[in-house]
PDB file of C-alpha atoms in Angstrom:
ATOM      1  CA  UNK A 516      17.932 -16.736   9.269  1.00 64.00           C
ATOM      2  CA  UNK A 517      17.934 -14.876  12.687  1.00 77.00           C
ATOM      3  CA  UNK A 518      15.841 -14.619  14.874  1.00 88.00           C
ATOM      4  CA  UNK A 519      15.923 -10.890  15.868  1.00 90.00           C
ATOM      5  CA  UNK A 520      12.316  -9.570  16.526  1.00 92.00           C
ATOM      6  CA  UNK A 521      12.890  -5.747  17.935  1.00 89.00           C
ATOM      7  CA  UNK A 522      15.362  -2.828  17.541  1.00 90.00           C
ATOM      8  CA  UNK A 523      16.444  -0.462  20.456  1.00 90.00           C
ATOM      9  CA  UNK A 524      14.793   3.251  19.946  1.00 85.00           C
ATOM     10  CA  UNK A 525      17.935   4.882  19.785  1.00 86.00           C
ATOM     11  CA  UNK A 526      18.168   3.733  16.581  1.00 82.00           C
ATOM     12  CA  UNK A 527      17.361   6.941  15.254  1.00 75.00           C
ATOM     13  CA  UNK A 528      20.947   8.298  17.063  1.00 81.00           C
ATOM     14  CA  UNK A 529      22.323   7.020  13.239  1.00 88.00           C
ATOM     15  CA  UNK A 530      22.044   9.825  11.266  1.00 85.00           C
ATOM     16  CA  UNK A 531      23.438   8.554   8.675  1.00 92.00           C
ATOM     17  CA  UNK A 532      21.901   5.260   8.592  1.00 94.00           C
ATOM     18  CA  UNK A 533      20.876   4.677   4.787  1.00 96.00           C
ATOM     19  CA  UNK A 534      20.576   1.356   4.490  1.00 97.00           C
ATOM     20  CA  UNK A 535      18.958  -1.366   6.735  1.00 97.00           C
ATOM     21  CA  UNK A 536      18.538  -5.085   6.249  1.00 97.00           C
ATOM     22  CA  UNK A 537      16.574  -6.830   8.833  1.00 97.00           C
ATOM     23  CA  UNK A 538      15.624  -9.590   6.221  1.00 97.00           C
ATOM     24  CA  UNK A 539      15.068 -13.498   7.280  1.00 97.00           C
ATOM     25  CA  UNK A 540      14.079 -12.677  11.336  1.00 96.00           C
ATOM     26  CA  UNK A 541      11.326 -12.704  13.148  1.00 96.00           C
ATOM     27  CA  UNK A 542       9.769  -9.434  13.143  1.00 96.00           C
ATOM     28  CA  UNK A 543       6.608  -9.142  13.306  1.00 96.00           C
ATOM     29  CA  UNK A 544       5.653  -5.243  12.555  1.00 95.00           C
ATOM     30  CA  UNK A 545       7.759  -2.812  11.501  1.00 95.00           C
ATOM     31  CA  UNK A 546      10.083  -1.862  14.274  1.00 94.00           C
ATOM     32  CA  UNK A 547       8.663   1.463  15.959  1.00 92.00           C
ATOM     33  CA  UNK A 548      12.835   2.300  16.097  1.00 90.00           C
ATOM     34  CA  UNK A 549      12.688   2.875  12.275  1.00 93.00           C
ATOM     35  CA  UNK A 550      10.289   6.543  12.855  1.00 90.00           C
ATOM     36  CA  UNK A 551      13.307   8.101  13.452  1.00 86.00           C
ATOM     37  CA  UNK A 552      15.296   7.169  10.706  1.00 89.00           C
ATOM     38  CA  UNK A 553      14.937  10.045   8.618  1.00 88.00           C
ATOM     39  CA  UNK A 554      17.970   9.832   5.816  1.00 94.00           C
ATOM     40  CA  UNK A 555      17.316   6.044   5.280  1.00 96.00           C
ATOM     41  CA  UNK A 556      16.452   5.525   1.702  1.00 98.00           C
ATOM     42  CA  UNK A 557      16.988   1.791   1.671  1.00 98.00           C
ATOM     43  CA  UNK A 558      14.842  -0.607   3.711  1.00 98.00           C
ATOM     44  CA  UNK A 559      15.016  -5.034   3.215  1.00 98.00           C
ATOM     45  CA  UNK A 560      12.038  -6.648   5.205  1.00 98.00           C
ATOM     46  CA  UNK A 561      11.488  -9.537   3.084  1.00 98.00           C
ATOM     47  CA  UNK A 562      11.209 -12.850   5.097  1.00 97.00           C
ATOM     48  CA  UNK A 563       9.593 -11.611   8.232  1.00 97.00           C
ATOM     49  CA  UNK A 564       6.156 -11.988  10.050  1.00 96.00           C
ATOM     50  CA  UNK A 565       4.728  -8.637   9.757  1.00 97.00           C
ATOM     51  CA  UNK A 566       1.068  -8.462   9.229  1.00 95.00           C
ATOM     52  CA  UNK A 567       1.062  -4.930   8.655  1.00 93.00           C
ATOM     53  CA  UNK A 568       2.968  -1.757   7.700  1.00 95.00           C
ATOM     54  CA  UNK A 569       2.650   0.771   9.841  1.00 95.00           C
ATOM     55  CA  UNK A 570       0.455   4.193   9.383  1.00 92.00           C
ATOM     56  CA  UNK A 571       3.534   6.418  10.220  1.00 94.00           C
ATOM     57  CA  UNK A 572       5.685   4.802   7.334  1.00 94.00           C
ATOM     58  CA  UNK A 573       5.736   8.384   5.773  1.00 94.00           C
ATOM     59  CA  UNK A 574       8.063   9.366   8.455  1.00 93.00           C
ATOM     60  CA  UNK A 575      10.371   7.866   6.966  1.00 94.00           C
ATOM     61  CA  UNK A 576      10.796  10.227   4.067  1.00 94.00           C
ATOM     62  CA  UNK A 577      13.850   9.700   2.227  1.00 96.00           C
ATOM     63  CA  UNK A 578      12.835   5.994   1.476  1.00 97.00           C
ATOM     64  CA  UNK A 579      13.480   5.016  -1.951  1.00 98.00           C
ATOM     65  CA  UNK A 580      13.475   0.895  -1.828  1.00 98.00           C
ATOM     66  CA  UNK A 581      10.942  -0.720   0.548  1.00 98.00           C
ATOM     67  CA  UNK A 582      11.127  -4.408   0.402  1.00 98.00           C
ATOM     68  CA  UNK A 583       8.732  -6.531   2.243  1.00 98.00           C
ATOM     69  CA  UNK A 584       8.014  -9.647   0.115  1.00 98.00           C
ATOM     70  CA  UNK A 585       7.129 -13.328   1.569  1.00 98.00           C
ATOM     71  CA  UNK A 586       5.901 -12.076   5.062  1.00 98.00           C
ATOM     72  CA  UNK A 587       2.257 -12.221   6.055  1.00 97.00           C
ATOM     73  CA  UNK A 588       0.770  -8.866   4.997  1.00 96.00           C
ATOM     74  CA  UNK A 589      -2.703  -8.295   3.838  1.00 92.00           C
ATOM     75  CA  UNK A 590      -3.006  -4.889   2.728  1.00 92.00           C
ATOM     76  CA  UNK A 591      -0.542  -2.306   1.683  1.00 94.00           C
ATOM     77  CA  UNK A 592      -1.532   1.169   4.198  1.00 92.00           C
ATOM     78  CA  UNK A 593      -3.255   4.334   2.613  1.00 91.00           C
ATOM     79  CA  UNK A 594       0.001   5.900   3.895  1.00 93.00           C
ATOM     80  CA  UNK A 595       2.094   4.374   1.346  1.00 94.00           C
ATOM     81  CA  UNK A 596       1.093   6.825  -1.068  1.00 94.00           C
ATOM     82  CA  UNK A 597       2.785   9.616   0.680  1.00 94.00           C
ATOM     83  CA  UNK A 598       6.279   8.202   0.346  1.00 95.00           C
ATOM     84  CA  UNK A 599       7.209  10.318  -2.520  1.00 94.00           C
ATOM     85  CA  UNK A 600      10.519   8.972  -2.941  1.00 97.00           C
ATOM     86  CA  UNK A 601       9.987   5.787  -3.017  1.00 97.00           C
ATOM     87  CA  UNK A 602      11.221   3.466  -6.308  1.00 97.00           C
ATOM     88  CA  UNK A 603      11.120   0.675  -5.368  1.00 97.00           C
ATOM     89  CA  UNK A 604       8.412  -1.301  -3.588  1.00 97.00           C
ATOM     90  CA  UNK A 605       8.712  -5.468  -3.829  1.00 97.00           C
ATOM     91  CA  UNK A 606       5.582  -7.227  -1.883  1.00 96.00           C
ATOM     92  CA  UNK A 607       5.224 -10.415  -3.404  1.00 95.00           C
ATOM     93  CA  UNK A 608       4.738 -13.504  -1.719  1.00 96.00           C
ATOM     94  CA  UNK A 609       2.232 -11.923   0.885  1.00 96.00           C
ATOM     95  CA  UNK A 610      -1.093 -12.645   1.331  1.00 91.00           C
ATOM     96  CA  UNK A 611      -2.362  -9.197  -0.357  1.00 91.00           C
ATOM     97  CA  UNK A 612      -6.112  -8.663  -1.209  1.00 85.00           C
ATOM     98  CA  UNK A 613      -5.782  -5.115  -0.670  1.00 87.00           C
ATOM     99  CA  UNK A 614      -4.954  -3.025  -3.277  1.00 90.00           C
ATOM    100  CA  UNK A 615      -6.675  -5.591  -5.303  1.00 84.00           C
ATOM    101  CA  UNK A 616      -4.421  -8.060  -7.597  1.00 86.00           C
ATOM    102  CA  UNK A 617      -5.573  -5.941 -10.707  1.00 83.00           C
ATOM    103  CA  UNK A 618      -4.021  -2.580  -9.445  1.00 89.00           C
ATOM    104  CA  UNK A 619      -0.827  -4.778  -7.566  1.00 92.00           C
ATOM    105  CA  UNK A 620       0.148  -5.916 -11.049  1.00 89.00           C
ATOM    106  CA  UNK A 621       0.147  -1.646 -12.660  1.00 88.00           C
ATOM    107  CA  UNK A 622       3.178  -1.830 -10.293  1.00 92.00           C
ATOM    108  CA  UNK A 623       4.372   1.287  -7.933  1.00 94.00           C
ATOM    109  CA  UNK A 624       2.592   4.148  -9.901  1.00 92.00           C
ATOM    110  CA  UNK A 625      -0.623   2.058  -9.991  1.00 90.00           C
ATOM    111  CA  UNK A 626      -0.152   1.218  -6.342  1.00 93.00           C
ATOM    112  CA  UNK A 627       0.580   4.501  -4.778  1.00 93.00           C
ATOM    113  CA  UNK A 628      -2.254   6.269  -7.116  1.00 90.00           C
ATOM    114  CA  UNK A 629      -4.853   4.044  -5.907  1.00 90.00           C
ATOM    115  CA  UNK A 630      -3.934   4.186  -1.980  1.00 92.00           C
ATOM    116  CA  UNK A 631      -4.011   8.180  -2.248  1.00 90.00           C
ATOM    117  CA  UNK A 632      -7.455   8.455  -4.098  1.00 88.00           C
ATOM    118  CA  UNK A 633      -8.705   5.774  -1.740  1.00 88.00           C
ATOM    119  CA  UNK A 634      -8.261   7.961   1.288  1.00 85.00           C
ATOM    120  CA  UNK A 635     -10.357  10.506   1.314  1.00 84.00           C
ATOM    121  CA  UNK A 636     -12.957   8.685   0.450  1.00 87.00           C
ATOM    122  CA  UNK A 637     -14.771   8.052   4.205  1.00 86.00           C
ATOM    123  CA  UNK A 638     -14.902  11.950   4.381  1.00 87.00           C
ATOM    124  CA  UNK A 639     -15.703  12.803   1.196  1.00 91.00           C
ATOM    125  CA  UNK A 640     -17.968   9.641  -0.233  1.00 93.00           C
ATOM    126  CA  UNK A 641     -15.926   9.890  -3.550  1.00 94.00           C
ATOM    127  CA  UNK A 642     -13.412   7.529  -5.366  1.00 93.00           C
ATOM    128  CA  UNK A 643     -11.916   8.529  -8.392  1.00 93.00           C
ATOM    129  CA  UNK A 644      -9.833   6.306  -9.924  1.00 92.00           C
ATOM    130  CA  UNK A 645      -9.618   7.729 -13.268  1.00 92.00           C
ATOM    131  CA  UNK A 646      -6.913   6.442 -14.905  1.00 90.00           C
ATOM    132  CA  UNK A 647      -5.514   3.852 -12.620  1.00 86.00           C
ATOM    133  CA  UNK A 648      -4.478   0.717 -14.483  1.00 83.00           C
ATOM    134  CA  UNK A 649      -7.024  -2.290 -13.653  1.00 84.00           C
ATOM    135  CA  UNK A 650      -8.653  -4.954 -15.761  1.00 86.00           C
ATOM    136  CA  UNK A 651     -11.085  -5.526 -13.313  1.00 87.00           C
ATOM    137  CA  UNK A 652     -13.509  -4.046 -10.724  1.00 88.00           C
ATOM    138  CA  UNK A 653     -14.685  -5.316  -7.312  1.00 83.00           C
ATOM    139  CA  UNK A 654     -15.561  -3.980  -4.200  1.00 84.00           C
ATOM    140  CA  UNK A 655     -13.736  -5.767  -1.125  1.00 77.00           C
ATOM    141  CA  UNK A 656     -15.383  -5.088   1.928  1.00 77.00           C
ATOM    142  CA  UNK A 657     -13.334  -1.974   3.271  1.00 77.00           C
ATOM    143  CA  UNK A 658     -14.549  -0.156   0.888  1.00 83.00           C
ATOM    144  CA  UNK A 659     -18.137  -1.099   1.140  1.00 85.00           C
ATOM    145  CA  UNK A 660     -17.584  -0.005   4.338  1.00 85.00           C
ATOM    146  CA  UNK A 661     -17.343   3.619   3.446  1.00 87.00           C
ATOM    147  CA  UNK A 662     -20.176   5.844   2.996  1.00 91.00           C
ATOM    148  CA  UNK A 663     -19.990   6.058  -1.298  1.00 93.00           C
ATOM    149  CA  UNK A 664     -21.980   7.763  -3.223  1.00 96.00           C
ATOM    150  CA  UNK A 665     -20.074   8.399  -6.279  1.00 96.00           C
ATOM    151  CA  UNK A 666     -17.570   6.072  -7.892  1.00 96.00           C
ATOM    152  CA  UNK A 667     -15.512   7.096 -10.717  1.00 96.00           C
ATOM    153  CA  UNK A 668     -14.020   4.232 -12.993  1.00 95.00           C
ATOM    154  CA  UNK A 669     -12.727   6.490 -16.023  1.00 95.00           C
ATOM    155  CA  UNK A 670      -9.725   5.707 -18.576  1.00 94.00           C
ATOM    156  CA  UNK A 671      -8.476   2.183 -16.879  1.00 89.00           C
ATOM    157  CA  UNK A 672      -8.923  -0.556 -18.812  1.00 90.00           C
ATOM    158  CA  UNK A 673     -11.458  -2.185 -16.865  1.00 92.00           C
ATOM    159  CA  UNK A 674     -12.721  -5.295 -18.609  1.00 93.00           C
ATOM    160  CA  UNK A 675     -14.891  -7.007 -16.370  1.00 93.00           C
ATOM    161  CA  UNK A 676     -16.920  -5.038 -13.353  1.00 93.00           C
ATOM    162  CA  UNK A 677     -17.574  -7.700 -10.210  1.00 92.00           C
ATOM    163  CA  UNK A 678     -21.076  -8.357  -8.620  1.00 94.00           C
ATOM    164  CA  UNK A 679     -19.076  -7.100  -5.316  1.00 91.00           C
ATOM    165  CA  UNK A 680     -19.976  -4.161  -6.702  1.00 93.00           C
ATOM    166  CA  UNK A 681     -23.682  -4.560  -4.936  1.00 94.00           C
ATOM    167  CA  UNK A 682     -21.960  -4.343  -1.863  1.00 92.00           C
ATOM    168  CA  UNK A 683     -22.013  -0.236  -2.487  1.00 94.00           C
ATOM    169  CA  UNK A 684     -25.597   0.317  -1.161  1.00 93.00           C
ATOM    170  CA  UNK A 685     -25.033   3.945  -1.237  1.00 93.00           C
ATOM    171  CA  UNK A 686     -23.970   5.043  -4.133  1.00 95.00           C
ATOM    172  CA  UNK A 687     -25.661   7.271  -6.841  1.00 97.00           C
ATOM    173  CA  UNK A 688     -23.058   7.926  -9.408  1.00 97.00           C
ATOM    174  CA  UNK A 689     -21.457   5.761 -10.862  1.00 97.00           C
ATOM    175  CA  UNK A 690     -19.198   6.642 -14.060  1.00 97.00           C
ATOM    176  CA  UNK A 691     -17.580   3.571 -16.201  1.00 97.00           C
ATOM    177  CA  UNK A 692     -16.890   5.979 -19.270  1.00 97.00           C
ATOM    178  CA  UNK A 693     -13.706   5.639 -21.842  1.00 95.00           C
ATOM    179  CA  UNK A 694     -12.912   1.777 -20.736  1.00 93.00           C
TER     180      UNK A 694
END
């Protein structure tokens, strides 16, 4: 592959740039270059070093297929969830523990659901993820990190509920019904 590892800003001076492939180079975040892209719908990552996506990736509105499988990322951002066009997301070979493996394999739907009910949970000390495909609860240590008191586990097909789960010293509700 190449070995390109930044973008120049005026980037955004395409504007009709709908398709980018910086695959195979040696990128390490998301090019900054790319907030300005508003009409591309098509974005190929894969085979990077990025260790994160960045938190103004809904800038970039009109994107419909984000791929960013085999780099280094850990979590997928809250921010994900506001893409609203988005289709297609590939991630695999990363090093993902956020969402956990349980909602990753729901697929997009599953994904983005669980990233925009995770959210508002610092200001609000609610999660509610009713409905959101997982066979299996823990709590990973950003979320124990977040002042909880009620937890809502309703409708998902939960199977197994982790002793992570002590990790929520806060909480006072906590609703398992209709698994």
């Amino acid at each position: 592959g190449n070995r390109l590892a930044s973008l120049p800003v005026v980037l955004y001076a395409l504007p009709h740039l709908a398709t980018l492939d910086l695959s195979r180079n040696a990128f390490i975040a998301m090019p900054d270059a790319l907030q300005g892209c508003s009409v591309l719908a098509n974005l190929q990552m894969r085979g990077n070093q990025m260790t994160v996506l960045p938190g103004w990736i809904p800038n970039m509105a009109a994107l419909r297929t984000l791929n960013v499988a085999n780099n280094l990322l850990q979590a997928l951002p809250f921010e994900l969830a506001d893409l609203r066009r988005l289709q297609d997301l590939k991630f695999e070979d990363n090093d993902l523990t956020f969402p956990p493996p349980t909602v990753l394999e729901g697929g997009l739907d599953a994904i983005t659901m669980y990233l925009g009910r995770l959210r508002s949970a610092p200001a609000t000390g609610v999660v509610d993820l009713t409905r959101t495909p997982m066979t299996a609860f823990s709590c990973p240590g950003y979320l124990a990190s977040f002042p909880i008191t009620q937890l809502i586990l309703n409708f998902n097909g939960l199977r197994e509920l982790r002793s992570e789960i002590a990790r929520l010293t806060g909480l006072k509700v906590l609703d398992l019904k209709d698994n």
